C-alpha cells in the first residue's frame, strides 16, 4: 500500500520563475493538505483540498495556488518565486470523515531551492 | 491567536536514557493533539493522537500525556535508541474546521 508520494524530490529554480509540485495521496484518502517547512521550523499550513476545491487556506499570498484532480492527486503552484520560498514543501493526505482527529499521513516532501 | 510552543528546542541524551519533551498550547476550541517524529530529510510520521478525554497514550517506547486544563502535553521516550534521533513536532487542532497549529519541534540527538 503506497503512502503519500511527492515529486520531484529536489528542485532548483531562480527568482521570478514558476514551479509546480505534485502529490499523490495515500490509497483511500480524499483530502490533501500542503505545508511549507523552513529549516529548523515546524510546517506552516498553505491550503487544503477536498472534492477538487480549496477548503481552507493559511496565511500565504495568492502566488501560491493549487489544484486537486478527480483521482485526488494534487498540485501546488508557486509563481514569481522569491528567495524566501526556499523550503521543504510537504503534502499530507487524510480521509475527510468530519471527525477531526483523523491523523494525517505525510510525504517526504519536495526540497525547493531558489537561487 | 492559536500558538504551540515546544521545549526544549534541542536535547542531547545518551543511548538508553529516558527523556521528556514538552508542548504548551493556546489553541481553542481544542479538538486533538498529535505528536509526530520527523527524521532528517523525511516527512513527519504520526506517533500518537489524543482527544480531549484522553490523558495518556502509548506507542511502544513513546508515551504522550495530555492535561487539557493546563493546555500542556508531554512526550516521554523510554530507553532511547540511536534511531530516536529526530525532530519531534507537536500539532494541535481546533474544532473550527479542524485547523491545525504546528510547533517548531524539539530536535533530539541520541549519542552512543
Short mmCIF file of C-alpha atoms in Angstrom, two decimals:
data_model
loop_
_atom_site.label_atom_id
_atom_site.label_comp_id
_atom_site.label_asym_id
_atom_site.label_seq_id
_atom_site.Cartn_x
_atom_site.Cartn_y
_atom_site.Cartn_z
CA UNK A 1 0.00 0.00 0.00
CA UNK A 2 1.77 3.13 -1.24
CA UNK A 3 1.84 6.04 1.12
CA UNK A 4 1.87 9.70 0.11
CA UNK A 5 4.21 10.28 -2.81
CA UNK A 6 5.62 13.63 -3.90
CA UNK A 7 7.58 14.70 -6.94
CA UNK A 8 10.12 15.89 -7.62
CA UNK A 9 12.25 15.27 -4.51
CA UNK A 10 14.53 18.22 -5.21
CA UNK A 11 14.18 21.29 -7.39
CA UNK A 12 16.33 24.35 -8.08
CA UNK A 13 14.79 27.50 -9.53
CA UNK A 14 15.74 31.16 -9.91
CA UNK A 15 13.88 34.21 -8.66
CA UNK A 16 10.83 35.13 -10.71
CA UNK A 17 10.29 31.66 -12.12
CA UNK A 18 7.25 29.48 -11.58
CA UNK A 19 7.17 25.97 -10.12
CA UNK A 20 4.69 23.08 -9.90
CA UNK A 21 4.94 20.40 -7.23
CA UNK A 22 2.93 17.20 -7.31
CA UNK A 23 1.39 14.91 -4.70
CA UNK A 24 -0.42 11.56 -4.81
CA UNK A 25 -2.34 10.79 -1.62
CA UNK A 26 -2.31 7.55 0.29
CA UNK A 27 -4.72 4.99 -1.12
CA UNK A 28 -8.22 5.58 0.23
CA UNK A 29 -7.60 9.20 1.16
CA UNK A 30 -9.55 12.04 -0.45
CA UNK A 31 -8.13 15.15 1.21
CA UNK A 32 -4.77 16.76 0.51
CA UNK A 33 -3.05 19.49 2.51
CA UNK A 34 0.11 21.38 1.61
CA UNK A 35 2.69 22.76 4.03
CA UNK A 36 5.84 24.85 3.79
CA UNK A 37 8.64 23.97 6.22
CA UNK A 38 11.59 26.31 6.57
CA UNK A 39 14.80 24.95 8.03
CA UNK A 40 14.55 24.48 11.79
CA UNK A 41 10.86 25.34 11.93
CA UNK A 42 7.60 23.46 12.00
CA UNK A 43 5.43 23.11 8.90
CA UNK A 44 3.24 26.10 8.00
CA UNK A 45 -0.19 25.31 6.54
CA UNK A 46 -0.68 26.58 2.98
CA UNK A 47 -4.05 25.15 1.97
CA UNK A 48 -6.24 22.06 1.89
CA UNK A 49 -8.16 20.49 -0.99
CA UNK A 50 -11.22 18.27 -0.82
CA UNK A 51 -13.60 17.36 -3.65
CA UNK A 52 -11.40 19.36 -6.03
CA UNK A 53 -11.97 22.59 -4.13
CA UNK A 54 -9.80 24.66 -1.80
CA UNK A 55 -11.46 24.24 1.62
CA UNK A 56 -9.04 26.02 3.93
CA UNK A 57 -6.16 28.42 3.39
CA UNK A 58 -3.32 29.57 5.58
CA UNK A 59 -1.60 32.94 5.55
CA UNK A 60 0.07 32.65 2.15
CA UNK A 61 -0.15 35.10 -0.78
CA UNK A 62 -2.03 34.44 -3.99
CA UNK A 63 1.27 33.46 -5.65
CA UNK A 64 0.58 30.09 -4.04
CA UNK A 65 -2.21 28.22 -5.79
CA UNK A 66 -3.28 24.64 -6.09
CA UNK A 67 -5.43 22.11 -7.76
CA UNK A 68 -6.93 18.72 -6.96
CA UNK A 69 -7.78 16.21 -9.67
CA UNK A 70 -10.63 13.67 -9.78
CA UNK A 71 -8.20 10.93 -8.69
CA UNK A 72 -7.47 13.01 -5.54
CA UNK A 73 -3.91 13.85 -6.57
CA UNK A 74 -2.90 17.46 -6.18
CA UNK A 75 -0.54 20.14 -7.45
CA UNK A 76 0.96 23.14 -5.73
CA UNK A 77 1.91 26.06 -7.97
CA UNK A 78 4.07 28.97 -6.91
CA UNK A 79 4.50 31.98 -9.19
CA UNK A 80 7.10 34.76 -9.15
CA UNK A 81 9.43 32.82 -6.88
CA UNK A 82 11.26 34.68 -4.12
CA UNK A 83 14.39 33.70 -2.26
CA UNK A 84 12.20 33.24 0.83
CA UNK A 85 10.24 30.49 -0.90
CA UNK A 86 13.20 28.16 -0.42
CA UNK A 87 11.87 25.41 1.86
CA UNK A 88 10.71 21.82 2.15
CA UNK A 89 7.17 21.54 0.77
CA UNK A 90 5.19 18.76 2.40
CA UNK A 91 1.98 17.16 1.24
CA UNK A 92 -0.29 15.34 3.68
CA UNK A 93 -3.37 13.26 2.98
CA UNK A 94 -6.29 12.14 5.09
CA UNK A 95 -9.85 10.92 4.79
CA UNK A 96 -12.45 13.64 5.30
CA UNK A 97 -14.80 11.93 7.70
CA UNK A 98 -15.88 15.04 9.55
CA UNK A 99 -14.15 13.59 12.59
CA UNK A 100 -11.25 15.92 13.13
CA UNK A 101 -8.95 13.51 14.92
CA UNK A 102 -8.17 11.74 11.69
CA UNK A 103 -4.35 11.64 11.57
CA UNK A 104 -2.59 12.96 8.53
CA UNK A 105 -0.06 10.97 6.55
CA UNK A 106 2.83 12.99 5.15
CA UNK A 107 5.00 12.52 2.10
CA UNK A 108 8.75 13.06 2.28
CA UNK A 109 8.45 16.45 0.64
CA UNK A 110 9.99 18.41 -2.21
CA UNK A 111 13.10 20.42 -1.35
CA UNK A 112 12.83 23.69 -3.31
CA UNK A 113 15.89 25.92 -3.56
CA UNK A 114 15.67 29.41 -5.07
CA UNK A 115 18.87 30.97 -6.41
CA UNK B 1 -4.03 33.68 18.02
CA UNK B 2 -3.50 29.92 18.27
CA UNK B 3 0.03 29.03 19.31
CA UNK B 4 2.00 25.88 20.09
CA UNK B 5 5.28 26.18 21.96
CA UNK B 6 7.69 23.29 22.41
CA UNK B 7 10.58 22.92 24.80
CA UNK B 8 13.41 22.36 24.88
CA UNK B 9 14.40 23.49 21.39
CA UNK B 10 17.08 20.80 21.31
CA UNK B 11 18.20 17.98 23.56
CA UNK B 12 21.17 15.61 23.67
CA UNK B 13 20.96 12.37 25.66
CA UNK B 14 22.92 9.14 25.92
CA UNK B 15 21.61 5.93 24.43
CA UNK B 16 19.45 4.02 26.90
CA UNK B 17 18.38 7.09 28.86
CA UNK B 18 14.83 8.44 29.12
CA UNK B 19 13.70 11.94 28.17
CA UNK B 20 10.58 14.09 28.20
CA UNK B 21 9.60 16.71 25.65
CA UNK B 22 7.08 19.44 26.42
CA UNK B 23 4.32 21.10 24.43
CA UNK B 24 2.20 24.06 25.61
CA UNK B 25 -0.65 25.35 23.50
CA UNK B 26 -3.26 28.09 23.39
CA UNK B 27 -5.41 26.53 20.65
CA UNK B 28 -9.11 26.88 21.28
CA UNK B 29 -11.58 25.28 20.99
CA UNK B 30 -9.45 22.16 21.34
CA UNK B 31 -10.07 19.12 19.16
CA UNK B 32 -6.99 16.91 19.31
CA UNK B 33 -3.24 16.87 19.85
CA UNK B 34 -0.74 14.83 17.85
CA UNK B 35 2.94 14.11 18.20
CA UNK B 36 4.99 13.48 15.08
CA UNK B 37 8.53 12.23 14.57
CA UNK B 38 10.43 13.75 11.66
CA UNK B 39 13.70 12.18 10.60
CA UNK B 40 16.13 14.41 8.73
CA UNK B 41 15.09 14.77 5.10
CA UNK B 42 11.83 12.87 5.61
CA UNK B 43 8.21 13.78 6.21
CA UNK B 44 6.67 13.69 9.71
CA UNK B 45 5.30 10.35 10.92
CA UNK B 46 2.45 10.23 13.42
CA UNK B 47 3.32 8.79 16.86
CA UNK B 48 0.19 9.45 18.91
CA UNK B 49 -3.09 11.32 18.71
CA UNK B 50 -5.19 12.33 21.72
CA UNK B 51 -8.59 13.89 22.06
CA UNK B 52 -9.93 15.95 24.96
CA UNK B 53 -10.98 12.94 27.04
CA UNK B 54 -7.65 11.09 26.78
CA UNK B 55 -4.92 11.63 29.39
CA UNK B 56 -2.29 9.28 28.10
CA UNK B 57 -1.50 7.22 25.03
CA UNK B 58 1.41 4.92 24.30
CA UNK B 59 3.10 3.75 21.13
CA UNK B 60 5.91 1.35 22.03
CA UNK B 61 8.59 3.30 23.90
CA UNK B 62 6.73 6.59 23.30
CA UNK B 63 4.13 7.77 25.83
CA UNK B 64 2.22 11.00 25.39
CA UNK B 65 0.25 12.72 28.14
CA UNK B 66 -2.33 15.47 27.89
CA UNK B 67 -3.60 17.90 30.51
CA UNK B 68 -6.42 19.77 28.79
CA UNK B 69 -6.96 22.00 31.83
CA UNK B 70 -3.45 23.45 31.78
CA UNK B 71 -3.14 23.01 27.99
CA UNK B 72 0.05 21.03 28.27
CA UNK B 73 1.28 17.82 26.72
CA UNK B 74 4.44 15.82 27.10
CA UNK B 75 6.10 13.06 25.10
CA UNK B 76 8.16 10.62 27.15
CA UNK B 77 10.70 8.41 25.41
CA UNK B 78 11.90 5.37 27.34
CA UNK B 79 15.21 3.58 26.87
CA UNK B 80 16.28 5.80 23.98
CA UNK B 81 17.90 4.36 20.87
CA UNK B 82 20.14 5.96 18.26
CA UNK B 83 17.22 5.80 15.82
CA UNK B 84 15.22 8.12 18.08
CA UNK B 85 17.42 10.99 16.89
CA UNK B 86 14.94 13.22 15.06
CA UNK B 87 12.73 16.28 15.38
CA UNK B 88 9.55 15.77 17.42
CA UNK B 89 6.67 18.02 16.46
CA UNK B 90 3.53 18.77 18.47
CA UNK B 91 0.40 19.62 16.46
CA UNK B 92 -2.84 20.89 17.97
CA UNK B 93 -6.10 21.07 16.03
CA UNK B 94 -9.18 23.10 16.82
CA UNK B 95 -12.79 22.27 16.14
CA UNK B 96 -13.16 25.14 13.66
CA UNK B 97 -12.95 23.02 10.51
CA UNK B 98 -10.05 21.13 12.08
CA UNK B 99 -7.38 23.80 11.58
CA UNK B 100 -4.02 22.64 12.90
CA UNK B 101 -1.23 24.62 14.52
CA UNK B 102 2.28 23.16 14.42
CA UNK B 103 5.03 23.69 16.95
CA UNK B 104 8.60 24.26 15.77
CA UNK B 105 9.70 20.93 17.15
CA UNK B 106 12.32 19.62 19.56
CA UNK B 107 15.46 18.25 17.99
CA UNK B 108 16.58 15.15 19.88
CA UNK B 109 20.06 13.71 19.46
CA UNK B 110 20.82 10.33 21.00
CA UNK B 111 24.52 9.61 21.37
CA UNK B 112 26.16 6.21 21.93
#
